């Protein structure tokens, strides 16, 4: 019995990497939480979820949401509700680059449909899917608030406007190239919230 427990424990550890922020990120998170009076720590939830998604693998697993709940001293269900409500939080593993194409009227009629069709063609995926190399996830979204410069799409945090199939091809090429380069640790995203 004792040995079985040991094996089980071992497997559990192997399959579930412990979820934890790095020391410096944890400090940022504690600073954020401290801004709010006792009992209102939930106000820090959105920025902390952003940081968690960014730092802990690009999406919010149940383990990560539970970890965030424990840090903010709130119920896990409160975190699940917020994470599922906002489309900027991902509950599944996403590609390195999440391409969100605006499908709302003004963009659609100025060439947005063609852009989406082109992306489906060249990436060989449908909206909601991720390429086999894990690089690109394609999504259709509603108005991105930049209707005068359509067609528009957002790739991670960047906007790309007045798109043509040629511009899209060039961007995909650049992103592929960038993804294959070694990068220094990028902490700018976390710093934005300090
Ligand atoms: S309709 Fe596309 S950004 Fe508004």
PDB file of N, CA and C in Angstrom, residues 100-150:
ATOM      1  N   UNK A 100      -6.343  36.753 -34.839  1.00  0.00           N
ATOM      2  CA  UNK A 100      -7.772  37.007 -34.695  1.00  0.00           C
ATOM      3  C   UNK A 100      -8.223  37.930 -35.817  1.00  0.00           C
ATOM      4  N   UNK A 101      -9.019  37.382 -36.699  1.00  0.00           N
ATOM      5  CA  UNK A 101      -9.471  38.165 -37.860  1.00  0.00           C
ATOM      6  C   UNK A 101     -10.851  38.736 -37.562  1.00  0.00           C
ATOM      7  N   UNK A 102     -10.989  40.052 -37.770  1.00  0.00           N
ATOM      8  CA  UNK A 102     -12.290  40.695 -37.552  1.00  0.00           C
ATOM      9  C   UNK A 102     -13.263  40.255 -38.648  1.00  0.00           C
ATOM     10  N   UNK A 103     -14.455  39.803 -38.217  1.00  0.00           N
ATOM     11  CA  UNK A 103     -15.435  39.337 -39.214  1.00  0.00           C
ATOM     12  C   UNK A 103     -16.669  40.235 -39.242  1.00  0.00           C
ATOM     13  N   UNK A 104     -16.605  41.350 -38.531  1.00  0.00           N
ATOM     14  CA  UNK A 104     -17.763  42.251 -38.464  1.00  0.00           C
ATOM     15  C   UNK A 104     -17.883  43.053 -39.769  1.00  0.00           C
ATOM     16  N   UNK A 105     -19.122  43.506 -40.060  1.00  0.00           N
ATOM     17  CA  UNK A 105     -19.493  44.146 -41.325  1.00  0.00           C
ATOM     18  C   UNK A 105     -18.437  44.962 -42.039  1.00  0.00           C
ATOM     19  N   UNK A 106     -18.029  46.111 -41.484  1.00  0.00           N
ATOM     20  CA  UNK A 106     -17.099  46.981 -42.226  1.00  0.00           C
ATOM     21  C   UNK A 106     -15.824  46.260 -42.660  1.00  0.00           C
ATOM     22  N   UNK A 107     -15.271  45.424 -41.828  1.00  0.00           N
ATOM     23  CA  UNK A 107     -14.071  44.675 -42.211  1.00  0.00           C
ATOM     24  C   UNK A 107     -14.407  43.611 -43.243  1.00  0.00           C
ATOM     25  N   UNK A 108     -15.514  42.921 -43.001  1.00  0.00           N
ATOM     26  CA  UNK A 108     -15.888  41.821 -43.895  1.00  0.00           C
ATOM     27  C   UNK A 108     -16.038  42.328 -45.329  1.00  0.00           C
ATOM     28  N   UNK A 109     -16.715  43.499 -45.487  1.00  0.00           N
ATOM     29  CA  UNK A 109     -16.945  43.965 -46.864  1.00  0.00           C
ATOM     30  C   UNK A 109     -15.723  44.650 -47.467  1.00  0.00           C
ATOM     31  N   UNK A 110     -14.761  45.028 -46.627  1.00  0.00           N
ATOM     32  CA  UNK A 110     -13.568  45.661 -47.214  1.00  0.00           C
ATOM     33  C   UNK A 110     -12.463  44.633 -47.487  1.00  0.00           C
ATOM     34  N   UNK A 111     -12.795  43.354 -47.427  1.00  0.00           N
ATOM     35  CA  UNK A 111     -11.814  42.328 -47.782  1.00  0.00           C
ATOM     36  C   UNK A 111     -11.507  41.337 -46.670  1.00  0.00           C
ATOM     37  N   UNK A 112     -12.181  41.495 -45.536  1.00  0.00           N
ATOM     38  CA  UNK A 112     -11.929  40.607 -44.393  1.00  0.00           C
ATOM     39  C   UNK A 112     -12.208  39.141 -44.693  1.00  0.00           C
ATOM     40  N   UNK A 113     -13.271  38.911 -45.467  1.00  0.00           N
ATOM     41  CA  UNK A 113     -13.607  37.518 -45.792  1.00  0.00           C
ATOM     42  C   UNK A 113     -12.507  36.879 -46.618  1.00  0.00           C
ATOM     43  N   UNK A 114     -11.963  37.689 -47.520  1.00  0.00           N
ATOM     44  CA  UNK A 114     -10.883  37.188 -48.383  1.00  0.00           C
ATOM     45  C   UNK A 114      -9.634  36.884 -47.534  1.00  0.00           C
ATOM     46  N   UNK A 115      -9.378  37.761 -46.552  1.00  0.00           N
ATOM     47  CA  UNK A 115      -8.215  37.563 -45.677  1.00  0.00           C
ATOM     48  C   UNK A 115      -8.367  36.262 -44.887  1.00  0.00           C
ATOM     49  N   UNK A 116      -9.557  36.056 -44.362  1.00  0.00           N
ATOM     50  CA  UNK A 116      -9.786  34.837 -43.584  1.00  0.00           C
ATOM     51  C   UNK A 116      -9.630  33.600 -44.471  1.00  0.00           C
ATOM     52  N   UNK A 117     -10.208  33.676 -45.676  1.00  0.00           N
ATOM     53  CA  UNK A 117     -10.098  32.540 -46.608  1.00  0.00           C
ATOM     54  C   UNK A 117      -8.627  32.290 -46.953  1.00  0.00           C
ATOM     55  N   UNK A 118      -7.887  33.344 -47.151  1.00  0.00           N
ATOM     56  CA  UNK A 118      -6.473  33.211 -47.487  1.00  0.00           C
ATOM     57  C   UNK A 118      -5.699  32.548 -46.336  1.00  0.00           C
ATOM     58  N   UNK A 119      -5.965  33.013 -45.123  1.00  0.00           N
ATOM     59  CA  UNK A 119      -5.276  32.425 -43.965  1.00  0.00           C
ATOM     60  C   UNK A 119      -5.608  30.931 -43.831  1.00  0.00           C
ATOM     61  N   UNK A 120      -6.868  30.596 -44.065  1.00  0.00           N
ATOM     62  CA  UNK A 120      -7.255  29.181 -43.979  1.00  0.00           C
ATOM     63  C   UNK A 120      -6.501  28.359 -45.015  1.00  0.00           C
ATOM     64  N   UNK A 121      -6.350  28.953 -46.182  1.00  0.00           N
ATOM     65  CA  UNK A 121      -5.640  28.280 -47.276  1.00  0.00           C
ATOM     66  C   UNK A 121      -4.173  28.041 -46.957  1.00  0.00           C
ATOM     67  N   UNK A 122      -3.493  29.123 -46.572  1.00  0.00           N
ATOM     68  CA  UNK A 122      -2.047  29.003 -46.416  1.00  0.00           C
ATOM     69  C   UNK A 122      -1.670  28.267 -45.130  1.00  0.00           C
ATOM     70  N   UNK A 123      -2.481  28.415 -44.090  1.00  0.00           N
ATOM     71  CA  UNK A 123      -2.157  27.726 -42.830  1.00  0.00           C
ATOM     72  C   UNK A 123      -2.751  26.319 -42.795  1.00  0.00           C
ATOM     73  N   UNK A 124      -3.679  26.067 -43.694  1.00  0.00           N
ATOM     74  CA  UNK A 124      -4.375  24.776 -43.774  1.00  0.00           C
ATOM     75  C   UNK A 124      -5.089  24.426 -42.479  1.00  0.00           C
ATOM     76  N   UNK A 125      -5.703  25.421 -41.898  1.00  0.00           N
ATOM     77  CA  UNK A 125      -6.536  25.205 -40.707  1.00  0.00           C
ATOM     78  C   UNK A 125      -7.805  26.032 -40.816  1.00  0.00           C
ATOM     79  N   UNK A 126      -8.780  25.677 -39.978  1.00  0.00           N
ATOM     80  CA  UNK A 126     -10.028  26.450 -39.920  1.00  0.00           C
ATOM     81  C   UNK A 126     -10.008  27.302 -38.655  1.00  0.00           C
ATOM     82  N   UNK A 127     -10.893  28.295 -38.580  1.00  0.00           N
ATOM     83  CA  UNK A 127     -10.959  29.076 -37.341  1.00  0.00           C
ATOM     84  C   UNK A 127     -11.165  28.158 -36.139  1.00  0.00           C
ATOM     85  N   UNK A 128     -10.438  28.415 -35.085  1.00  0.00           N
ATOM     86  CA  UNK A 128     -10.515  27.576 -33.881  1.00  0.00           C
ATOM     87  C   UNK A 128      -9.417  26.530 -33.832  1.00  0.00           C
ATOM     88  N   UNK A 129      -8.686  26.371 -34.940  1.00  0.00           N
ATOM     89  CA  UNK A 129      -7.639  25.340 -34.985  1.00  0.00           C
ATOM     90  C   UNK A 129      -6.242  25.941 -34.893  1.00  0.00           C
ATOM     91  N   UNK A 130      -5.281  25.054 -34.598  1.00  0.00           N
ATOM     92  CA  UNK A 130      -3.877  25.449 -34.474  1.00  0.00           C
ATOM     93  C   UNK A 130      -3.049  24.626 -35.451  1.00  0.00           C
ATOM     94  N   UNK A 131      -2.063  25.254 -36.063  1.00  0.00           N
ATOM     95  CA  UNK A 131      -1.225  24.521 -37.023  1.00  0.00           C
ATOM     96  C   UNK A 131      -0.436  23.416 -36.309  1.00  0.00           C
ATOM     97  N   UNK A 132      -0.028  22.391 -37.065  1.00  0.00           N
ATOM     98  CA  UNK A 132       0.666  21.237 -36.465  1.00  0.00           C
ATOM     99  C   UNK A 132       1.959  21.622 -35.766  1.00  0.00           C
ATOM    100  N   UNK A 133       2.619  22.647 -36.301  1.00  0.00           N
ATOM    101  CA  UNK A 133       3.878  23.059 -35.667  1.00  0.00           C
ATOM    102  C   UNK A 133       3.651  23.893 -34.405  1.00  0.00           C
ATOM    103  N   UNK A 134       2.378  24.117 -34.053  1.00  0.00           N
ATOM    104  CA  UNK A 134       2.060  24.850 -32.828  1.00  0.00           C
ATOM    105  C   UNK A 134       2.318  26.342 -32.932  1.00  0.00           C
ATOM    106  N   UNK A 135       2.514  26.827 -34.148  1.00  0.00           N
ATOM    107  CA  UNK A 135       2.894  28.234 -34.315  1.00  0.00           C
ATOM    108  C   UNK A 135       1.687  29.177 -34.400  1.00  0.00           C
ATOM    109  N   UNK A 136       0.656  28.750 -35.136  1.00  0.00           N
ATOM    110  CA  UNK A 136      -0.458  29.675 -35.385  1.00  0.00           C
ATOM    111  C   UNK A 136      -1.809  29.078 -34.983  1.00  0.00           C
ATOM    112  N   UNK A 137      -2.591  29.903 -34.286  1.00  0.00           N
ATOM    113  CA  UNK A 137      -3.991  29.568 -34.033  1.00  0.00           C
ATOM    114  C   UNK A 137      -4.813  30.618 -34.762  1.00  0.00           C
ATOM    115  N   UNK A 138      -5.850  30.175 -35.459  1.00  0.00           N
ATOM    116  CA  UNK A 138      -6.689  31.101 -36.225  1.00  0.00           C
ATOM    117  C   UNK A 138      -8.032  31.272 -35.515  1.00  0.00           C
ATOM    118  N   UNK A 139      -8.452  32.535 -35.378  1.00  0.00           N
ATOM    119  CA  UNK A 139      -9.741  32.790 -34.744  1.00  0.00           C
ATOM    120  C   UNK A 139     -10.476  33.881 -35.503  1.00  0.00           C
ATOM    121  N   UNK A 140     -11.806  33.787 -35.484  1.00  0.00           N
ATOM    122  CA  UNK A 140     -12.621  34.886 -36.003  1.00  0.00           C
ATOM    123  C   UNK A 140     -13.140  35.649 -34.798  1.00  0.00           C
ATOM    124  N   UNK A 141     -13.089  36.975 -34.842  1.00  0.00           N
ATOM    125  CA  UNK A 141     -13.596  37.748 -33.716  1.00  0.00           C
ATOM    126  C   UNK A 141     -14.506  38.867 -34.223  1.00  0.00           C
ATOM    127  N   UNK A 142     -15.241  39.450 -33.288  1.00  0.00           N
ATOM    128  CA  UNK A 142     -16.087  40.590 -33.653  1.00  0.00           C
ATOM    129  C   UNK A 142     -15.233  41.854 -33.614  1.00  0.00           C
ATOM    130  N   UNK A 143     -15.807  42.929 -34.099  1.00  0.00           N
ATOM    131  CA  UNK A 143     -15.132  44.226 -34.256  1.00  0.00           C
ATOM    132  C   UNK A 143     -13.978  44.472 -33.277  1.00  0.00           C
ATOM    133  N   UNK A 144     -12.829  44.767 -33.838  1.00  0.00           N
ATOM    134  CA  UNK A 144     -11.645  45.055 -33.031  1.00  0.00           C
ATOM    135  C   UNK A 144     -11.495  46.559 -32.768  1.00  0.00           C
ATOM    136  N   UNK A 145     -12.482  47.321 -33.188  1.00  0.00           N
ATOM    137  CA  UNK A 145     -12.478  48.755 -32.885  1.00  0.00           C
ATOM    138  C   UNK A 145     -11.597  49.579 -33.805  1.00  0.00           C
ATOM    139  N   UNK A 146     -11.308  49.047 -34.970  1.00  0.00           N
ATOM    140  CA  UNK A 146     -10.456  49.790 -35.898  1.00  0.00           C
ATOM    141  C   UNK A 146     -11.078  49.738 -37.296  1.00  0.00           C
ATOM    142  N   UNK A 147     -12.389  49.972 -37.337  1.00  0.00           N
ATOM    143  CA  UNK A 147     -13.190  49.688 -38.535  1.00  0.00           C
ATOM    144  C   UNK A 147     -12.791  50.521 -39.754  1.00  0.00           C
ATOM    145  N   UNK A 148     -12.257  51.720 -39.524  1.00  0.00           N
ATOM    146  CA  UNK A 148     -11.917  52.588 -40.650  1.00  0.00           C
ATOM    147  C   UNK A 148     -10.705  52.104 -41.422  1.00  0.00           C
ATOM    148  N   UNK A 149      -9.963  51.184 -40.859  1.00  0.00           N
ATOM    149  CA  UNK A 149      -8.727  50.742 -41.510  1.00  0.00           C
ATOM    150  C   UNK A 149      -8.759  49.248 -41.816  1.00  0.00           C
ATOM    151  N   UNK A 150      -9.975  48.744 -42.068  1.00  0.00           N
ATOM    152  CA  UNK A 150     -10.109  47.314 -42.345  1.00  0.00           C
ATOM    153  C   UNK A 150      -9.565  46.939 -43.707  1.00  0.00           C
TER     154      UNK A 150
END
